[in-house]
Amino acid sequence: MSEEIERVLDEVGPRLRALRRQCGTTLAELAAKTGISESTLSRLESGRRRANLELLLPLSRAYDVPLDDLVGAPRTGDPRIHLRPIHRYGMTFIPLTRRPGGVQAYKMLIPASARPAEPTPQTHSGHEWLYVLNGRLRLVVGDRDLVLPPGEAAEFDTTLPHWLGSADGRAVELLVLFGLDGERVHVRSRDGGA
């Protein structure tokens, strides 16, 4: 087996684990959805079991992603990026990164509504950084209730109860960077000239 094929196969497990965590799915939920046992899924994610088509096809369907994306197949010369939006919680998330693990980047779209939604704070592990591109974002983190206009950014620990929505019922567009526990965005500025 070639080195490239070995490398691709070695990266399948971490890619599957990152995708499951990104979707907020437990091994038990994924097992029920795919018919693959929790232990097999766990061994796949840890690299103790080699991926094969019999296992990858149900996972591809469950995650609604092409098989090539699950295995990280090398691109065939087409430089275009085919973004596949994810629709959750009445919002649209467009993944801007494709690698498993590490900090994930999304463009997030909150649609306009007749009246602003009531906050329903959630928690999960990780750390989030966001930047408002358009619209006015209402951000609730813990006991803080903030309105961020275009050009403002925020960073918070997602184990704190948090909620994102429109401040005025109009559409909001933002960039979101999400990292697992301990992964944070580092912004550096230069003092003075070049």
Short mmCIF file of N, CA and C in Angstrom, two decimals:
data_model
loop_
_atom_site.label_atom_id
_atom_site.label_comp_id
_atom_site.label_asym_id
_atom_site.label_seq_id
_atom_site.Cartn_x
_atom_site.Cartn_y
_atom_site.Cartn_z
N MET A 1 0.85 -1.17 0.00
CA MET A 1 0.00 0.00 0.00
C MET A 1 0.89 1.24 0.00
N SER A 2 0.55 2.25 -0.80
CA SER A 2 1.38 3.44 -0.90
C SER A 2 1.32 4.27 0.38
N GLU A 3 2.34 5.11 0.55
CA GLU A 3 2.40 5.98 1.73
C GLU A 3 1.20 6.92 1.77
N GLU A 4 0.79 7.43 0.60
CA GLU A 4 -0.33 8.37 0.56
C GLU A 4 -1.62 7.69 1.01
N ILE A 5 -1.86 6.46 0.55
CA ILE A 5 -3.06 5.73 0.95
C ILE A 5 -3.03 5.45 2.44
N GLU A 6 -1.87 5.05 2.97
CA GLU A 6 -1.72 4.81 4.41
C GLU A 6 -2.04 6.08 5.20
N ARG A 7 -1.52 7.22 4.73
CA ARG A 7 -1.75 8.49 5.41
C ARG A 7 -3.24 8.83 5.41
N VAL A 8 -3.91 8.68 4.24
CA VAL A 8 -5.34 8.97 4.14
C VAL A 8 -6.13 8.09 5.09
N LEU A 9 -5.81 6.78 5.13
CA LEU A 9 -6.52 5.86 6.01
C LEU A 9 -6.28 6.18 7.49
N ASP A 10 -5.06 6.60 7.84
CA ASP A 10 -4.76 6.95 9.23
C ASP A 10 -5.53 8.18 9.69
N GLU A 11 -5.91 9.06 8.76
CA GLU A 11 -6.61 10.30 9.12
C GLU A 11 -8.13 10.13 9.18
N VAL A 12 -8.65 8.96 8.76
CA VAL A 12 -10.11 8.75 8.75
C VAL A 12 -10.68 8.79 10.17
N GLY A 13 -10.05 8.11 11.12
CA GLY A 13 -10.57 8.06 12.49
C GLY A 13 -10.72 9.43 13.12
N PRO A 14 -9.63 10.24 13.16
CA PRO A 14 -9.77 11.59 13.72
C PRO A 14 -10.80 12.44 12.96
N ARG A 15 -10.89 12.26 11.67
CA ARG A 15 -11.88 13.00 10.87
C ARG A 15 -13.30 12.62 11.29
N LEU A 16 -13.54 11.32 11.49
CA LEU A 16 -14.86 10.85 11.91
C LEU A 16 -15.21 11.37 13.31
N ARG A 17 -14.24 11.34 14.22
CA ARG A 17 -14.48 11.83 15.58
C ARG A 17 -14.80 13.33 15.56
N ALA A 18 -14.01 14.10 14.81
CA ALA A 18 -14.24 15.55 14.73
C ALA A 18 -15.61 15.86 14.12
N LEU A 19 -16.00 15.11 13.11
CA LEU A 19 -17.29 15.33 12.46
C LEU A 19 -18.44 15.02 13.43
N ARG A 20 -18.32 13.94 14.17
CA ARG A 20 -19.36 13.57 15.14
C ARG A 20 -19.47 14.64 16.22
N ARG A 21 -18.35 15.10 16.73
CA ARG A 21 -18.37 16.14 17.77
C ARG A 21 -18.92 17.46 17.23
N GLN A 22 -18.54 17.77 16.01
CA GLN A 22 -19.02 18.99 15.36
C GLN A 22 -20.54 18.95 15.22
N CYS A 23 -21.09 17.78 14.96
CA CYS A 23 -22.54 17.62 14.83
C CYS A 23 -23.24 17.49 16.18
N GLY A 24 -22.46 17.35 17.25
CA GLY A 24 -23.05 17.21 18.58
C GLY A 24 -23.76 15.89 18.78
N THR A 25 -23.25 14.84 18.14
CA THR A 25 -23.87 13.51 18.19
C THR A 25 -23.07 12.59 19.09
N THR A 26 -23.76 11.78 19.88
CA THR A 26 -23.08 10.79 20.72
C THR A 26 -22.85 9.51 19.90
N LEU A 27 -21.97 8.66 20.41
CA LEU A 27 -21.75 7.37 19.75
C LEU A 27 -23.04 6.56 19.73
N ALA A 28 -23.82 6.63 20.82
CA ALA A 28 -25.08 5.87 20.89
C ALA A 28 -26.07 6.36 19.83
N GLU A 29 -26.18 7.68 19.66
CA GLU A 29 -27.08 8.23 18.64
C GLU A 29 -26.64 7.83 17.24
N LEU A 30 -25.33 7.90 17.00
CA LEU A 30 -24.81 7.54 15.68
C LEU A 30 -25.00 6.04 15.42
N ALA A 31 -24.82 5.21 16.43
CA ALA A 31 -25.03 3.76 16.28
C ALA A 31 -26.48 3.48 15.91
N ALA A 32 -27.42 4.15 16.56
CA ALA A 32 -28.84 3.95 16.26
C ALA A 32 -29.17 4.40 14.83
N LYS A 33 -28.52 5.45 14.39
CA LYS A 33 -28.80 6.00 13.05
C LYS A 33 -28.19 5.16 11.93
N THR A 34 -27.02 4.56 12.19
CA THR A 34 -26.29 3.85 11.13
C THR A 34 -26.41 2.33 11.20
N GLY A 35 -26.77 1.80 12.38
CA GLY A 35 -26.79 0.35 12.53
C GLY A 35 -25.41 -0.23 12.81
N ILE A 36 -24.43 0.63 13.04
CA ILE A 36 -23.06 0.20 13.37
C ILE A 36 -22.93 0.27 14.89
N SER A 37 -22.37 -0.76 15.52
CA SER A 37 -22.29 -0.79 16.97
C SER A 37 -21.41 0.35 17.51
N GLU A 38 -21.71 0.76 18.75
CA GLU A 38 -20.92 1.81 19.39
C GLU A 38 -19.45 1.42 19.48
N SER A 39 -19.18 0.16 19.80
CA SER A 39 -17.78 -0.27 19.94
C SER A 39 -17.05 -0.17 18.60
N THR A 40 -17.72 -0.54 17.51
CA THR A 40 -17.09 -0.43 16.19
C THR A 40 -16.84 1.04 15.85
N LEU A 41 -17.82 1.89 16.12
CA LEU A 41 -17.63 3.32 15.86
C LEU A 41 -16.47 3.88 16.68
N SER A 42 -16.39 3.48 17.94
CA SER A 42 -15.31 3.94 18.81
C SER A 42 -13.95 3.48 18.28
N ARG A 43 -13.87 2.21 17.85
CA ARG A 43 -12.61 1.70 17.30
C ARG A 43 -12.25 2.39 16.00
N LEU A 44 -13.24 2.72 15.16
CA LEU A 44 -12.98 3.47 13.92
C LEU A 44 -12.38 4.83 14.24
N GLU A 45 -13.00 5.53 15.20
CA GLU A 45 -12.55 6.87 15.54
C GLU A 45 -11.17 6.87 16.17
N SER A 46 -10.84 5.84 16.92
CA SER A 46 -9.53 5.78 17.59
C SER A 46 -8.45 5.22 16.68
N GLY A 47 -8.83 4.71 15.51
CA GLY A 47 -7.85 4.14 14.58
C GLY A 47 -7.55 2.68 14.84
N ARG A 48 -8.25 2.06 15.81
CA ARG A 48 -8.02 0.64 16.10
C ARG A 48 -8.74 -0.26 15.10
N ARG A 49 -9.58 0.32 14.25
CA ARG A 49 -10.25 -0.45 13.20
C ARG A 49 -10.13 0.32 11.89
N ARG A 50 -9.76 -0.36 10.82
CA ARG A 50 -9.64 0.25 9.49
C ARG A 50 -11.01 0.50 8.91
N ALA A 51 -11.16 1.64 8.28
CA ALA A 51 -12.42 1.97 7.61
C ALA A 51 -12.56 1.15 6.33
N ASN A 52 -13.80 0.76 6.03
CA ASN A 52 -14.09 0.10 4.76
C ASN A 52 -15.42 0.65 4.25
N LEU A 53 -15.78 0.33 3.02
CA LEU A 53 -17.01 0.87 2.43
C LEU A 53 -18.25 0.47 3.21
N GLU A 54 -18.26 -0.74 3.74
CA GLU A 54 -19.42 -1.22 4.49
C GLU A 54 -19.70 -0.32 5.71
N LEU A 55 -18.66 0.26 6.28
CA LEU A 55 -18.82 1.15 7.43
C LEU A 55 -18.96 2.62 7.00
N LEU A 56 -18.22 3.01 5.97
CA LEU A 56 -18.21 4.42 5.57
C LEU A 56 -19.49 4.86 4.87
N LEU A 57 -20.13 3.97 4.10
CA LEU A 57 -21.35 4.38 3.39
C LEU A 57 -22.47 4.79 4.34
N PRO A 58 -22.79 4.01 5.40
CA PRO A 58 -23.83 4.47 6.33
C PRO A 58 -23.43 5.77 7.05
N LEU A 59 -22.14 5.93 7.34
CA LEU A 59 -21.69 7.16 8.00
C LEU A 59 -21.82 8.36 7.06
N SER A 60 -21.52 8.15 5.80
CA SER A 60 -21.68 9.21 4.79
C SER A 60 -23.13 9.66 4.72
N ARG A 61 -24.05 8.69 4.74
CA ARG A 61 -25.48 9.03 4.71
C ARG A 61 -25.91 9.72 6.00
N ALA A 62 -25.45 9.23 7.14
CA ALA A 62 -25.84 9.80 8.43
C ALA A 62 -25.39 11.25 8.56
N TYR A 63 -24.18 11.55 8.09
CA TYR A 63 -23.65 12.91 8.18
C TYR A 63 -24.03 13.77 6.99
N ASP A 64 -24.61 13.14 5.95
CA ASP A 64 -24.98 13.86 4.73
C ASP A 64 -23.77 14.56 4.11
N VAL A 65 -22.67 13.81 4.01
CA VAL A 65 -21.45 14.32 3.36
C VAL A 65 -20.97 13.29 2.35
N PRO A 66 -20.33 13.75 1.27
CA PRO A 66 -19.80 12.80 0.30
C PRO A 66 -18.74 11.89 0.93
N LEU A 67 -18.64 10.69 0.42
CA LEU A 67 -17.66 9.72 0.89
C LEU A 67 -16.24 10.29 0.81
N ASP A 68 -15.96 11.04 -0.26
CA ASP A 68 -14.63 11.65 -0.41
C ASP A 68 -14.28 12.55 0.78
N ASP A 69 -15.30 13.26 1.31
CA ASP A 69 -15.05 14.14 2.45
C ASP A 69 -14.77 13.35 3.72
N LEU A 70 -15.40 12.20 3.87
CA LEU A 70 -15.15 11.37 5.05
C LEU A 70 -13.72 10.86 5.09
N VAL A 71 -13.22 10.46 3.95
CA VAL A 71 -11.87 9.88 3.93
C VAL A 71 -10.80 10.90 3.60
N GLY A 72 -11.20 12.12 3.23
CA GLY A 72 -10.21 13.14 2.89
C GLY A 72 -9.49 12.81 1.61
N ALA A 73 -10.23 12.27 0.65
CA ALA A 73 -9.62 11.90 -0.63
C ALA A 73 -8.99 13.12 -1.29
N PRO A 74 -7.83 12.96 -1.88
CA PRO A 74 -7.18 14.09 -2.53
C PRO A 74 -8.05 14.61 -3.68
N ARG A 75 -8.05 15.92 -3.84
CA ARG A 75 -8.80 16.54 -4.93
C ARG A 75 -8.17 16.17 -6.27
N THR A 76 -8.98 16.26 -7.30
CA THR A 76 -8.52 15.81 -8.61
C THR A 76 -8.20 16.96 -9.55
N GLY A 77 -7.68 18.06 -9.03
CA GLY A 77 -7.24 19.15 -9.89
C GLY A 77 -8.24 20.29 -9.99
N ASP A 78 -9.47 20.13 -9.54
CA ASP A 78 -10.46 21.20 -9.59
C ASP A 78 -10.25 22.09 -8.37
N PRO A 79 -9.84 23.35 -8.55
CA PRO A 79 -9.53 24.20 -7.40
C PRO A 79 -10.75 24.77 -6.70
N ARG A 80 -11.95 24.58 -7.27
CA ARG A 80 -13.14 25.15 -6.66
C ARG A 80 -13.47 24.45 -5.34
N ILE A 81 -13.98 25.23 -4.42
CA ILE A 81 -14.42 24.69 -3.14
C ILE A 81 -15.93 24.58 -3.19
N HIS A 82 -16.45 23.43 -2.86
CA HIS A 82 -17.89 23.21 -2.89
C HIS A 82 -18.39 23.19 -1.45
N LEU A 83 -18.87 24.36 -1.01
CA LEU A 83 -19.34 24.49 0.36
C LEU A 83 -20.72 23.87 0.49
N ARG A 84 -20.93 23.09 1.53
CA ARG A 84 -22.22 22.46 1.78
C ARG A 84 -22.82 23.03 3.06
N PRO A 85 -23.83 23.90 2.91
CA PRO A 85 -24.42 24.51 4.09
C PRO A 85 -25.06 23.49 5.03
N ILE A 86 -25.02 23.80 6.31
CA ILE A 86 -25.65 22.99 7.35
C ILE A 86 -26.78 23.85 7.93
N HIS A 87 -27.98 23.31 7.99
CA HIS A 87 -29.12 24.05 8.52
C HIS A 87 -29.48 23.48 9.88
N ARG A 88 -29.32 24.32 10.94
CA ARG A 88 -29.63 23.89 12.31
C ARG A 88 -30.19 25.07 13.08
N TYR A 89 -31.12 24.76 13.96
CA TYR A 89 -31.68 25.76 14.87
C TYR A 89 -32.25 26.97 14.12
N GLY A 90 -32.71 26.77 12.88
CA GLY A 90 -33.27 27.87 12.10
C GLY A 90 -32.21 28.77 11.49
N MET A 91 -30.94 28.37 11.57
CA MET A 91 -29.83 29.16 11.03
C MET A 91 -29.07 28.33 10.01
N THR A 92 -28.23 29.01 9.22
CA THR A 92 -27.42 28.33 8.22
C THR A 92 -25.95 28.50 8.59
N PHE A 93 -25.22 27.39 8.61
CA PHE A 93 -23.79 27.38 8.89
C PHE A 93 -23.08 26.89 7.63
N ILE A 94 -22.14 27.68 7.12
CA ILE A 94 -21.38 27.28 5.93
C ILE A 94 -19.96 26.99 6.39
N PRO A 95 -19.54 25.71 6.37
CA PRO A 95 -18.18 25.39 6.82
C PRO A 95 -17.14 26.00 5.87
N LEU A 96 -16.15 26.66 6.45
CA LEU A 96 -15.08 27.26 5.66
C LEU A 96 -13.78 26.49 5.79
N THR A 97 -13.75 25.51 6.70
CA THR A 97 -12.58 24.65 6.86
C THR A 97 -13.00 23.22 6.59
N ARG A 98 -12.04 22.40 6.16
CA ARG A 98 -12.36 21.03 5.79
C ARG A 98 -11.53 20.01 6.57
N ARG A 99 -10.55 20.45 7.33
CA ARG A 99 -9.71 19.48 8.02
C ARG A 99 -10.35 19.04 9.32
N PRO A 100 -10.12 17.80 9.72
CA PRO A 100 -10.70 17.32 10.98
C PRO A 100 -9.94 17.89 12.17
N GLY A 101 -10.64 18.05 13.26
CA GLY A 101 -10.01 18.53 14.47
C GLY A 101 -9.57 19.98 14.33
N GLY A 102 -8.97 20.51 15.36
CA GLY A 102 -8.49 21.88 15.33
C GLY A 102 -9.63 22.88 15.30
N VAL A 103 -9.28 24.13 15.12
CA VAL A 103 -10.27 25.19 15.06
C VAL A 103 -11.04 25.09 13.75
N GLN A 104 -12.37 25.17 13.84
CA GLN A 104 -13.25 25.10 12.67
C GLN A 104 -13.82 26.49 12.39
N ALA A 105 -13.89 26.87 11.11
CA ALA A 105 -14.41 28.18 10.73
C ALA A 105 -15.72 28.02 9.98
N TYR A 106 -16.69 28.89 10.28
CA TYR A 106 -18.00 28.87 9.64
C TYR A 106 -18.43 30.29 9.31
N LYS A 107 -19.18 30.42 8.24
CA LYS A 107 -19.95 31.63 8.01
C LYS A 107 -21.34 31.28 8.50
N MET A 108 -21.92 32.12 9.33
CA MET A 108 -23.22 31.83 9.93
C MET A 108 -24.22 32.88 9.48
N LEU A 109 -25.40 32.42 9.09
CA LEU A 109 -26.46 33.31 8.64
C LEU A 109 -27.68 33.11 9.53
N ILE A 110 -28.12 34.18 10.17
CA ILE A 110 -29.34 34.16 10.97
C ILE A 110 -30.39 34.88 10.14
N PRO A 111 -31.47 34.20 9.74
CA PRO A 111 -32.45 34.82 8.85
C PRO A 111 -33.28 35.90 9.56
N ALA A 112 -33.84 36.78 8.75
CA ALA A 112 -34.75 37.81 9.27
C ALA A 112 -36.01 37.12 9.78
N SER A 113 -36.67 37.75 10.75
CA SER A 113 -37.93 37.21 11.27
C SER A 113 -38.83 38.39 11.62
N ALA A 114 -40.13 38.13 11.71
CA ALA A 114 -41.10 39.18 12.00
C ALA A 114 -40.79 39.87 13.33
N ARG A 115 -40.30 39.08 14.30
CA ARG A 115 -39.88 39.66 15.58
C ARG A 115 -38.70 38.85 16.10
N PRO A 116 -37.83 39.50 16.83
CA PRO A 116 -36.65 38.79 17.35
C PRO A 116 -37.04 37.59 18.21
N ALA A 117 -36.26 36.53 18.12
CA ALA A 117 -36.52 35.31 18.87
C ALA A 117 -36.16 35.49 20.34
N GLU A 118 -36.80 34.70 21.18
CA GLU A 118 -36.47 34.69 22.61
C GLU A 118 -35.24 33.81 22.81
N PRO A 119 -34.28 34.26 23.61
CA PRO A 119 -33.08 33.45 23.85
C PRO A 119 -33.39 32.10 24.50
N THR A 120 -32.72 31.08 24.00
CA THR A 120 -32.78 29.74 24.59
C THR A 120 -31.33 29.27 24.74
N PRO A 121 -30.63 29.75 25.78
CA PRO A 121 -29.20 29.44 25.94
C PRO A 121 -28.91 27.95 25.98
N GLN A 122 -27.78 27.57 25.38
CA GLN A 122 -27.29 26.19 25.34
C GLN A 122 -25.85 26.17 25.84
N THR A 123 -25.37 24.99 26.18
CA THR A 123 -23.96 24.83 26.55
C THR A 123 -23.39 23.63 25.82
N HIS A 124 -22.10 23.64 25.58
CA HIS A 124 -21.36 22.51 25.04
C HIS A 124 -19.89 22.79 25.27
N SER A 125 -19.06 21.79 25.13
CA SER A 125 -17.64 22.00 25.36
C SER A 125 -17.05 22.79 24.19
N GLY A 126 -16.03 23.56 24.49
CA GLY A 126 -15.34 24.29 23.44
C GLY A 126 -15.18 25.77 23.74
N HIS A 127 -14.71 26.48 22.72
CA HIS A 127 -14.45 27.91 22.80
C HIS A 127 -14.85 28.51 21.47
N GLU A 128 -15.50 29.67 21.50
CA GLU A 128 -16.00 30.28 20.27
C GLU A 128 -15.54 31.72 20.15
N TRP A 129 -15.22 32.10 18.92
CA TRP A 129 -14.86 33.47 18.58
C TRP A 129 -15.75 33.85 17.41
N LEU A 130 -16.34 35.04 17.44
CA LEU A 130 -17.20 35.45 16.33
C LEU A 130 -16.95 36.90 15.94
N TYR A 131 -17.26 37.21 14.68
CA TYR A 131 -17.08 38.55 14.12
C TYR A 131 -18.32 38.87 13.30
N VAL A 132 -19.00 39.96 13.61
CA VAL A 132 -20.23 40.34 12.92
C VAL A 132 -19.89 41.04 11.60
N LEU A 133 -20.40 40.48 10.50
CA LEU A 133 -20.19 41.07 9.18
C LEU A 133 -21.31 42.06 8.83
N ASN A 134 -22.56 41.65 9.02
CA ASN A 134 -23.73 42.46 8.68
C ASN A 134 -24.82 42.22 9.71
N GLY A 135 -25.65 43.23 9.94
CA GLY A 135 -26.76 43.10 10.87
C GLY A 135 -26.31 43.38 12.29
N ARG A 136 -27.25 43.25 13.22
CA ARG A 136 -26.98 43.48 14.63
C ARG A 136 -27.24 42.17 15.39
N LEU A 137 -26.17 41.64 15.96
CA LEU A 137 -26.23 40.35 16.66
C LEU A 137 -26.55 40.55 18.13
N ARG A 138 -27.52 39.79 18.63
CA ARG A 138 -27.76 39.74 20.07
C ARG A 138 -27.02 38.52 20.58
N LEU A 139 -26.13 38.73 21.52
CA LEU A 139 -25.32 37.66 22.09
C LEU A 139 -25.60 37.60 23.59
N VAL A 140 -26.10 36.46 24.03
CA VAL A 140 -26.32 36.22 25.45
C VAL A 140 -25.29 35.19 25.89
N VAL A 141 -24.44 35.56 26.86
CA VAL A 141 -23.44 34.65 27.43
C VAL A 141 -23.52 34.79 28.93
N GLY A 142 -23.91 33.70 29.60
CA GLY A 142 -24.10 33.76 31.05
C GLY A 142 -25.16 34.79 31.37
N ASP A 143 -24.83 35.75 32.24
CA ASP A 143 -25.80 36.79 32.60
C ASP A 143 -25.61 38.08 31.79
N ARG A 144 -24.75 38.03 30.78
CA ARG A 144 -24.51 39.21 29.92
C ARG A 144 -25.40 39.14 28.69
N ASP A 145 -26.04 40.24 28.34
CA ASP A 145 -26.92 40.33 27.17
C ASP A 145 -26.40 41.52 26.35
N LEU A 146 -25.75 41.21 25.21
CA LEU A 146 -25.05 42.24 24.43
C LEU A 146 -25.62 42.36 23.03
N VAL A 147 -25.45 43.53 22.42
CA VAL A 147 -25.77 43.74 21.01
C VAL A 147 -24.47 44.13 20.32
N LEU A 148 -24.10 43.36 19.28
CA LEU A 148 -22.88 43.63 18.53
C LEU A 148 -23.23 44.10 17.12
N PRO A 149 -22.79 45.30 16.74
CA PRO A 149 -23.00 45.78 15.38
C PRO A 149 -21.91 45.24 14.45
N PRO A 150 -22.03 45.49 13.14
CA PRO A 150 -20.98 45.04 12.21
C PRO A 150 -19.61 45.56 12.64
N GLY A 151 -18.61 44.67 12.53
CA GLY A 151 -17.24 45.04 12.87
C GLY A 151 -16.84 44.69 14.29
N GLU A 152 -17.79 44.26 15.12
CA GLU A 152 -17.44 43.88 16.48
C GLU A 152 -17.23 42.38 16.57
N ALA A 153 -16.40 41.99 17.53
CA ALA A 153 -16.07 40.58 17.73
C ALA A 153 -16.31 40.22 19.19
N ALA A 154 -16.46 38.94 19.45
CA ALA A 154 -16.62 38.43 20.82
C ALA A 154 -15.95 37.08 20.91
N GLU A 155 -15.56 36.71 22.12
CA GLU A 155 -14.92 35.41 22.37
C GLU A 155 -15.44 34.90 23.70
N PHE A 156 -15.81 33.60 23.75
CA PHE A 156 -16.35 33.07 25.00
C PHE A 156 -16.18 31.56 25.08
N ASP A 157 -16.23 31.08 26.31
CA ASP A 157 -16.17 29.65 26.62
C ASP A 157 -17.59 29.11 26.43
N THR A 158 -17.75 28.10 25.59
CA THR A 158 -19.10 27.59 25.27
C THR A 158 -19.67 26.68 26.35
N THR A 159 -18.92 26.47 27.46
CA THR A 159 -19.53 25.76 28.58
C THR A 159 -20.43 26.72 29.38
N LEU A 160 -20.31 28.02 29.11
CA LEU A 160 -21.24 29.00 29.69
C LEU A 160 -22.52 28.97 28.86
N PRO A 161 -23.69 29.11 29.48
CA PRO A 161 -24.93 29.17 28.69
C PRO A 161 -24.85 30.35 27.71
N HIS A 162 -25.10 30.08 26.43
CA HIS A 162 -24.98 31.14 25.43
C HIS A 162 -26.05 30.99 24.35
N TRP A 163 -26.32 32.10 23.66
CA TRP A 163 -27.33 32.12 22.60
C TRP A 163 -26.98 33.24 21.64
N LEU A 164 -27.18 32.99 20.34
CA LEU A 164 -26.96 33.99 19.30
C LEU A 164 -28.26 34.21 18.54
N GLY A 165 -28.59 35.45 18.25
CA GLY A 165 -29.79 35.74 17.48
C GLY A 165 -29.75 37.16 16.95
N SER A 166 -30.78 37.52 16.21
CA SER A 166 -30.89 38.87 15.69
C SER A 166 -31.34 39.80 16.80
N ALA A 167 -30.72 40.98 16.87
CA ALA A 167 -31.10 41.96 17.88
C ALA A 167 -32.38 42.70 17.51
N ASP A 168 -32.68 42.76 16.20
CA ASP A 168 -33.81 43.58 15.75
C ASP A 168 -34.74 42.88 14.76
N GLY A 169 -34.57 41.57 14.58
CA GLY A 169 -35.42 40.84 13.64
C GLY A 169 -34.89 40.82 12.21
N ARG A 170 -33.86 41.61 11.93
CA ARG A 170 -33.26 41.62 10.60
C ARG A 170 -32.20 40.52 10.51
N ALA A 171 -31.83 40.16 9.28
CA ALA A 171 -30.83 39.11 9.07
C ALA A 171 -29.47 39.54 9.64
N VAL A 172 -28.73 38.54 10.11
CA VAL A 172 -27.38 38.76 10.65
C VAL A 172 -26.43 37.80 9.96
N GLU A 173 -25.26 38.29 9.62
CA GLU A 173 -24.23 37.48 8.96
C GLU A 173 -22.95 37.63 9.78
N LEU A 174 -22.34 36.49 10.15
CA LEU A 174 -21.13 36.55 10.95
C LEU A 174 -20.17 35.42 10.62
N LEU A 175 -18.93 35.60 11.01
CA LEU A 175 -17.91 34.56 10.91
C LEU A 175 -17.73 33.98 12.31
N VAL A 176 -17.63 32.66 12.39
CA VAL A 176 -17.49 31.99 13.68
C VAL A 176 -16.30 31.04 13.61
N LEU A 177 -15.43 31.11 14.60
CA LEU A 177 -14.36 30.14 14.77
C LEU A 177 -14.68 29.36 16.03
N PHE A 178 -14.68 28.03 15.91
CA PHE A 178 -14.99 27.18 17.05
C PHE A 178 -13.85 26.21 17.28
N GLY A 179 -13.41 26.12 18.51
CA GLY A 179 -12.37 25.17 18.88
C GLY A 179 -12.82 24.31 20.03
N LEU A 180 -12.28 23.11 20.10
CA LEU A 180 -12.59 22.22 21.21
C LEU A 180 -11.94 22.75 22.48
N ASP A 181 -12.13 22.07 23.59
CA ASP A 181 -11.57 22.53 24.86
C ASP A 181 -10.11 22.89 24.72
N GLY A 182 -9.77 24.05 25.25
CA GLY A 182 -8.37 24.47 25.27
C GLY A 182 -7.89 25.13 24.00
N GLU A 183 -8.65 25.08 22.92
CA GLU A 183 -8.22 25.72 21.67
C GLU A 183 -8.85 27.10 21.60
N ARG A 184 -8.03 28.12 21.54
CA ARG A 184 -8.53 29.49 21.53
C ARG A 184 -7.92 30.23 20.35
N VAL A 185 -8.59 31.29 19.97
CA VAL A 185 -8.09 32.16 18.90
C VAL A 185 -7.04 33.06 19.52
N HIS A 186 -5.94 33.26 18.82
CA HIS A 186 -4.89 34.17 19.28
C HIS A 186 -4.78 35.30 18.28
N VAL A 187 -5.04 36.51 18.76
CA VAL A 187 -4.94 37.68 17.91
C VAL A 187 -3.74 38.48 18.39
N ARG A 188 -2.87 38.79 17.47
CA ARG A 188 -1.67 39.57 17.81
C ARG A 188 -1.69 40.86 17.01
N SER A 189 -1.26 41.92 17.64
CA SER A 189 -1.14 43.18 16.92
C SER A 189 0.31 43.62 16.96
N ARG A 190 0.67 44.40 15.97
CA ARG A 190 2.05 44.90 15.93
C ARG A 190 2.09 46.28 16.54
N ASP A 191 3.13 46.54 17.25
CA ASP A 191 3.34 47.87 17.79
C ASP A 191 4.17 48.64 16.78
N GLY A 192 3.66 49.78 16.38
CA GLY A 192 4.42 50.62 15.44
C GLY A 192 4.39 50.09 14.04
N GLY A 193 5.33 50.47 13.24
CA GLY A 193 5.39 50.20 11.79
C GLY A 193 5.52 48.73 11.45
N ALA A 194 6.12 48.46 10.33
CA ALA A 194 6.25 47.13 9.79
C ALA A 194 7.07 46.32 10.71
#
